[in-house]
PDB file of C-alpha atoms in Angstrom:
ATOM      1  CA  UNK A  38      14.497 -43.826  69.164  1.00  0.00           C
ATOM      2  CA  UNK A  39      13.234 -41.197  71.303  1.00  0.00           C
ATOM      3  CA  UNK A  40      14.544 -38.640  69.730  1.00  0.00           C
ATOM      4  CA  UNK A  41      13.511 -39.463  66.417  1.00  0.00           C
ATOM      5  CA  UNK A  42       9.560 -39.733  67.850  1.00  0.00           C
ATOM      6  CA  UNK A  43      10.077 -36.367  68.645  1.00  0.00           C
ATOM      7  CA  UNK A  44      11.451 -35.016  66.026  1.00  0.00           C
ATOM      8  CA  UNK A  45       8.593 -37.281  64.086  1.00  0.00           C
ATOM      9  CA  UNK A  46       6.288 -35.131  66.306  1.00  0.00           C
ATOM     10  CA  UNK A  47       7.680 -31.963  65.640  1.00  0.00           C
ATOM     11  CA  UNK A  48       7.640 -32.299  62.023  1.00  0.00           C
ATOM     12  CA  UNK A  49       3.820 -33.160  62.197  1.00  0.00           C
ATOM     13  CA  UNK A  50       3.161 -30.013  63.762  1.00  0.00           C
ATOM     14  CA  UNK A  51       4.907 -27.950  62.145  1.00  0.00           C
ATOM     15  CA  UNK A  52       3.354 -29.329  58.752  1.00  0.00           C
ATOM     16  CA  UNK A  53       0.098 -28.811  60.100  1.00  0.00           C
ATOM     17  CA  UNK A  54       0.759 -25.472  61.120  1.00  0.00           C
ATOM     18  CA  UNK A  55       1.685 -24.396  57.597  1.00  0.00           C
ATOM     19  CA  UNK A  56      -1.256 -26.323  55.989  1.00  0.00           C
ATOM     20  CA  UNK A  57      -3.736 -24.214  58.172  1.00  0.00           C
ATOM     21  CA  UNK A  58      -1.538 -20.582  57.822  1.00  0.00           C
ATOM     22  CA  UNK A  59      -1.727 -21.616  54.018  1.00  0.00           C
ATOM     23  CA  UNK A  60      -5.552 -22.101  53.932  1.00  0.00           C
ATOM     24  CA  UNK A  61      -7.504 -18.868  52.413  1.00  0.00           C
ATOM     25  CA  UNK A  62      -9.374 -16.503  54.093  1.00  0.00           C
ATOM     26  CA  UNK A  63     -12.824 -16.537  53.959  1.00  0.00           C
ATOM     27  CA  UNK A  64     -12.754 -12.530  53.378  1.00  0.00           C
ATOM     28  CA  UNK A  65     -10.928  -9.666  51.446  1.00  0.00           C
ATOM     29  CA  UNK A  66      -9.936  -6.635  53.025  1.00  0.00           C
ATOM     30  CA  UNK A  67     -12.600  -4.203  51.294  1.00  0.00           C
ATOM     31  CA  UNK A  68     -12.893  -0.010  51.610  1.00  0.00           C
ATOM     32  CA  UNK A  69     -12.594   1.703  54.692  1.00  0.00           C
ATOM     33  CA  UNK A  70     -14.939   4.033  55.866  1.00  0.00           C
ATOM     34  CA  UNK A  71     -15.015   7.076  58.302  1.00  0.00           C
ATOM     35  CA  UNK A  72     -17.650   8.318  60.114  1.00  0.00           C
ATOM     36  CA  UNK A  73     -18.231  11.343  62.236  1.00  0.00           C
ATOM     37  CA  UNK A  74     -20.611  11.661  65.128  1.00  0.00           C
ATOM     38  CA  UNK A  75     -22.263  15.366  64.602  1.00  0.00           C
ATOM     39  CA  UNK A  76     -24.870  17.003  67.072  1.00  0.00           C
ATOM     40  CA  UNK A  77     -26.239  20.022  65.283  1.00  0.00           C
ATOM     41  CA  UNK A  78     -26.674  22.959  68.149  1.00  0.00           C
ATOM     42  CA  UNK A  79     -30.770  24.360  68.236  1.00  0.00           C
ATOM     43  CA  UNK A  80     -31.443  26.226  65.406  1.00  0.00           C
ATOM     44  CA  UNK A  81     -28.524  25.741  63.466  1.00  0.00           C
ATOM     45  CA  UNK A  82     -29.637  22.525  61.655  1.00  0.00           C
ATOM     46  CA  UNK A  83     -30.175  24.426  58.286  1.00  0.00           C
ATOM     47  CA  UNK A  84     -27.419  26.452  58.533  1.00  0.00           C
ATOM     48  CA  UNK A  85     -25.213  23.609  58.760  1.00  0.00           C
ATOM     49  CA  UNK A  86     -27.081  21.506  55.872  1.00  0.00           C
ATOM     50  CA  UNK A  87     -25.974  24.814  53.978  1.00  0.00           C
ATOM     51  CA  UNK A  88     -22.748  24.511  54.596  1.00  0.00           C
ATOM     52  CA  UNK A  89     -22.868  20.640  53.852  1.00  0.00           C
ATOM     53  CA  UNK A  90     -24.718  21.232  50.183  1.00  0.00           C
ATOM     54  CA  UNK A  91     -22.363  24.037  49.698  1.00  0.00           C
ATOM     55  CA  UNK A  92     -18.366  23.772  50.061  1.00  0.00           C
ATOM     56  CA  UNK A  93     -18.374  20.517  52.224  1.00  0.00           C
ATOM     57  CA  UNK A  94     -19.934  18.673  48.819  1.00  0.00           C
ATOM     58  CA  UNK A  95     -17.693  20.520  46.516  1.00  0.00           C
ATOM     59  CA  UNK A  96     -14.503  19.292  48.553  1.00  0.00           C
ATOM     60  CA  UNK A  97     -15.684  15.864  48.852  1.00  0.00           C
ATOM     61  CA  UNK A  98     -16.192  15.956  45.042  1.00  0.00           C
ATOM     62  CA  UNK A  99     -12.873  17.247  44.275  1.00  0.00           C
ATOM     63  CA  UNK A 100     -11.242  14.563  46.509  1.00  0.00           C
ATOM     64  CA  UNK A 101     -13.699  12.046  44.546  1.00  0.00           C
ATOM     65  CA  UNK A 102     -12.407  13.319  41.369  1.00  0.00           C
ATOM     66  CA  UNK A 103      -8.850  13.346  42.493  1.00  0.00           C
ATOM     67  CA  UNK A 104      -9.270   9.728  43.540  1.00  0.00           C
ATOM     68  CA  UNK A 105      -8.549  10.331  47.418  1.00  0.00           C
ATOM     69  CA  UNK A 106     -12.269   8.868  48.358  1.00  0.00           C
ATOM     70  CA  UNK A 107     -14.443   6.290  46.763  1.00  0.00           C
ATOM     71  CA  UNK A 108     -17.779   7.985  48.297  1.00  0.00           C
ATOM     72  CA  UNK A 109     -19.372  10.342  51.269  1.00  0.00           C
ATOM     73  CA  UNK A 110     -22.717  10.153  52.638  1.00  0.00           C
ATOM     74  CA  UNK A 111     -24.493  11.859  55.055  1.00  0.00           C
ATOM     75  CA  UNK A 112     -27.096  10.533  57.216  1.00  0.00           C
ATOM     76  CA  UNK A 113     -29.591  11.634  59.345  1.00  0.00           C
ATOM     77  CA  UNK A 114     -30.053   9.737  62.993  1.00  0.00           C
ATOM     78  CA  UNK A 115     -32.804   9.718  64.913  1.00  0.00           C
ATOM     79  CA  UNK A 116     -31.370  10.183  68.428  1.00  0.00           C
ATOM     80  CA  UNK A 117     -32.836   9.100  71.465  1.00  0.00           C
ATOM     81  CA  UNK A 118     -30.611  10.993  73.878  1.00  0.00           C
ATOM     82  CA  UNK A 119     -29.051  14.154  74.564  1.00  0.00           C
ATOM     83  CA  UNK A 120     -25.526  13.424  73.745  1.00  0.00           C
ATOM     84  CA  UNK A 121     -26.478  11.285  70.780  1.00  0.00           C
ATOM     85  CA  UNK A 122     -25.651  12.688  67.196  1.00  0.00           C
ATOM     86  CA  UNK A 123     -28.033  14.009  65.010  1.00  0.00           C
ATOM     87  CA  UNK A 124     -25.903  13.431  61.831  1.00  0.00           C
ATOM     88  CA  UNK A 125     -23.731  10.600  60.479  1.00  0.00           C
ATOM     89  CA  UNK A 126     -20.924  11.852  58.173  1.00  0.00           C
ATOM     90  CA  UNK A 127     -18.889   9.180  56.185  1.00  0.00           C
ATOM     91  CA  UNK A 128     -15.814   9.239  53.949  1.00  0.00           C
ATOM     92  CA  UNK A 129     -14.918   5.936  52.072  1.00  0.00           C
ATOM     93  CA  UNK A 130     -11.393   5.463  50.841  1.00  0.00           C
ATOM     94  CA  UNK A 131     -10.816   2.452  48.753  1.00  0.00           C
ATOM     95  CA  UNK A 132      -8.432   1.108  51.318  1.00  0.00           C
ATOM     96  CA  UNK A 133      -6.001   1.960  54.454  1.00  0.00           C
ATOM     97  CA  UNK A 134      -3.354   3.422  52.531  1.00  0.00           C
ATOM     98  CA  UNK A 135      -4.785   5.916  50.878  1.00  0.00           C
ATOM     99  CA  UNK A 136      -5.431   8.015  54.047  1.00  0.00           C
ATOM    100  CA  UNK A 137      -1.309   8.125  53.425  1.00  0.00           C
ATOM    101  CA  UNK A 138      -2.486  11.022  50.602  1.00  0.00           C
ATOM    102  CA  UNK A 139      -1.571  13.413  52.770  1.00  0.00           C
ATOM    103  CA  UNK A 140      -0.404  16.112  50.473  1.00  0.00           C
ATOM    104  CA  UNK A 141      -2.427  15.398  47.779  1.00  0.00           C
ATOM    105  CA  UNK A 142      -5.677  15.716  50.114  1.00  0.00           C
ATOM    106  CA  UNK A 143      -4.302  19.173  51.369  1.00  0.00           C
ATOM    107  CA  UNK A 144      -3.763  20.209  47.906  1.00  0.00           C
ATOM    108  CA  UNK A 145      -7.313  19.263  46.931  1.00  0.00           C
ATOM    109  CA  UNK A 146      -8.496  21.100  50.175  1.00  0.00           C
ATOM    110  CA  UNK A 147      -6.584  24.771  49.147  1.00  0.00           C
ATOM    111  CA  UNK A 148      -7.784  24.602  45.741  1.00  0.00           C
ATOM    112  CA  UNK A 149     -11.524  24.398  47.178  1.00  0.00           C
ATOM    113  CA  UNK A 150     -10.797  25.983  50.685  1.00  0.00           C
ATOM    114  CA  UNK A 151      -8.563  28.100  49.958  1.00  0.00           C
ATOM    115  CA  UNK A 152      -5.768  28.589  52.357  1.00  0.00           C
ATOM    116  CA  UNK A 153      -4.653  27.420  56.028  1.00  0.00           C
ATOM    117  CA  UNK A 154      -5.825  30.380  57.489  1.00  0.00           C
ATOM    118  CA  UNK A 155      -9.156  29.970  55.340  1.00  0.00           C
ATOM    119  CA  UNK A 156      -9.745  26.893  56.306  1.00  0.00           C
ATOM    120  CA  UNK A 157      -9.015  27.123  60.184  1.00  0.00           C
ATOM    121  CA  UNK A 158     -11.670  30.198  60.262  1.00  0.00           C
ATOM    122  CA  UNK A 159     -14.439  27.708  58.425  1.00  0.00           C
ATOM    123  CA  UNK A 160     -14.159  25.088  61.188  1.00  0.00           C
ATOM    124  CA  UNK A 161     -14.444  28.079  63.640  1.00  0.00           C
ATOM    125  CA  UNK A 162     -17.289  29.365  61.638  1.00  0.00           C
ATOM    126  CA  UNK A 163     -19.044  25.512  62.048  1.00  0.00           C
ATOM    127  CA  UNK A 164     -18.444  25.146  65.745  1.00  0.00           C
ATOM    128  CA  UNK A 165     -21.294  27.638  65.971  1.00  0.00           C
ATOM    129  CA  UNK A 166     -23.198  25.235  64.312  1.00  0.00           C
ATOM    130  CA  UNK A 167     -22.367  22.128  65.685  1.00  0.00           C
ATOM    131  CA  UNK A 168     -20.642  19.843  67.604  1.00  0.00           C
ATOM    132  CA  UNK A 169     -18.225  17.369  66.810  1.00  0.00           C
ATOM    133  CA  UNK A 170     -19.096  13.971  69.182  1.00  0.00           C
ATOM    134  CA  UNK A 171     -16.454  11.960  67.712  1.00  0.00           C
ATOM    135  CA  UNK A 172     -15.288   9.814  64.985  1.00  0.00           C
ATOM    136  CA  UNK A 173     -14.572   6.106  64.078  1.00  0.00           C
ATOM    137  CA  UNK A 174     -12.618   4.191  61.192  1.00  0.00           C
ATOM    138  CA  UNK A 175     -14.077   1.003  60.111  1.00  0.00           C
ATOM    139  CA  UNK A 176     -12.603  -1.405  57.217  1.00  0.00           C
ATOM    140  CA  UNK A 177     -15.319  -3.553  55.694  1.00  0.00           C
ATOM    141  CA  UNK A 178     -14.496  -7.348  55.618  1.00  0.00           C
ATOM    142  CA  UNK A 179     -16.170  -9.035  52.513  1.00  0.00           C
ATOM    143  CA  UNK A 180     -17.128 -12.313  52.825  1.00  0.00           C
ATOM    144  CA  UNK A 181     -15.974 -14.940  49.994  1.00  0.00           C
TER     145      UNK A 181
END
């Protein structure tokens, strides 16, 4: 008799268990976004919004167009501390598994980079003009 109390048990649980893994979620998985942390260096903060209105928007159009991204933004930050960015760059990408793209994004980038080389002497060319602080991935969670 025991054992079938247990087992009674046991079955009760595990019922419940499924009922609640089988309730919905009170969110979708929506786009994921990444942003970089950029401190400009003095006197460079033109030069680098040059660069940004120049062959940084025509790449992030071409990825647009090529469906790698959703959107980009860029956003200005009003920093209260030294090591505090001045700029906000963001990428959205409709989801996590499109940052799997790999080749497709580097073909986008050669067609408006241009080559490896090309490309490796640009981000030389910007670390005049700023500094990288760091970067973050975020996936938005929209609520149902």
């Amino acid at each position: 008799m025991r054992s079938i109390c247990t087992l009674a048990v046991c079955v009760a649980f595990s019922l419940a268990g499924a009922s609640a893994m089988a309730q919905e979620k009170s969110y979708k998985e929506g786009p994921v976004m990444e942003q970089s942390f950029i401190k400009i260096k003095p006197g460079k903060f033109s030069d680098y919004m040059s660069f940004l209105a120049g062959p940084y928007k025509a790449l992030m159009e071409a990825r647009k167009k090529a469906g790698l991204i959703t959107g980009y933004a860029v956003y200005s930050v009003a920093a209260r501390n030294p090591g505090e960015p001045d700029l906000i760059l963001t990428t959205t990408y409709p989801n996590w598994a499109a940052l799997d793209r790999v080749a497709d994004d580097e073909a986008v980038s050669a067609k408006v980079m241009g080559s490896m080389k090309q490309m490796e002497q640009g981000g030389a060319d910007r670390g005049v003009m700023r500094e990288v602080l760091g970067s973050q991935m975020a996936q938005e969670l929209i609520l149902k």
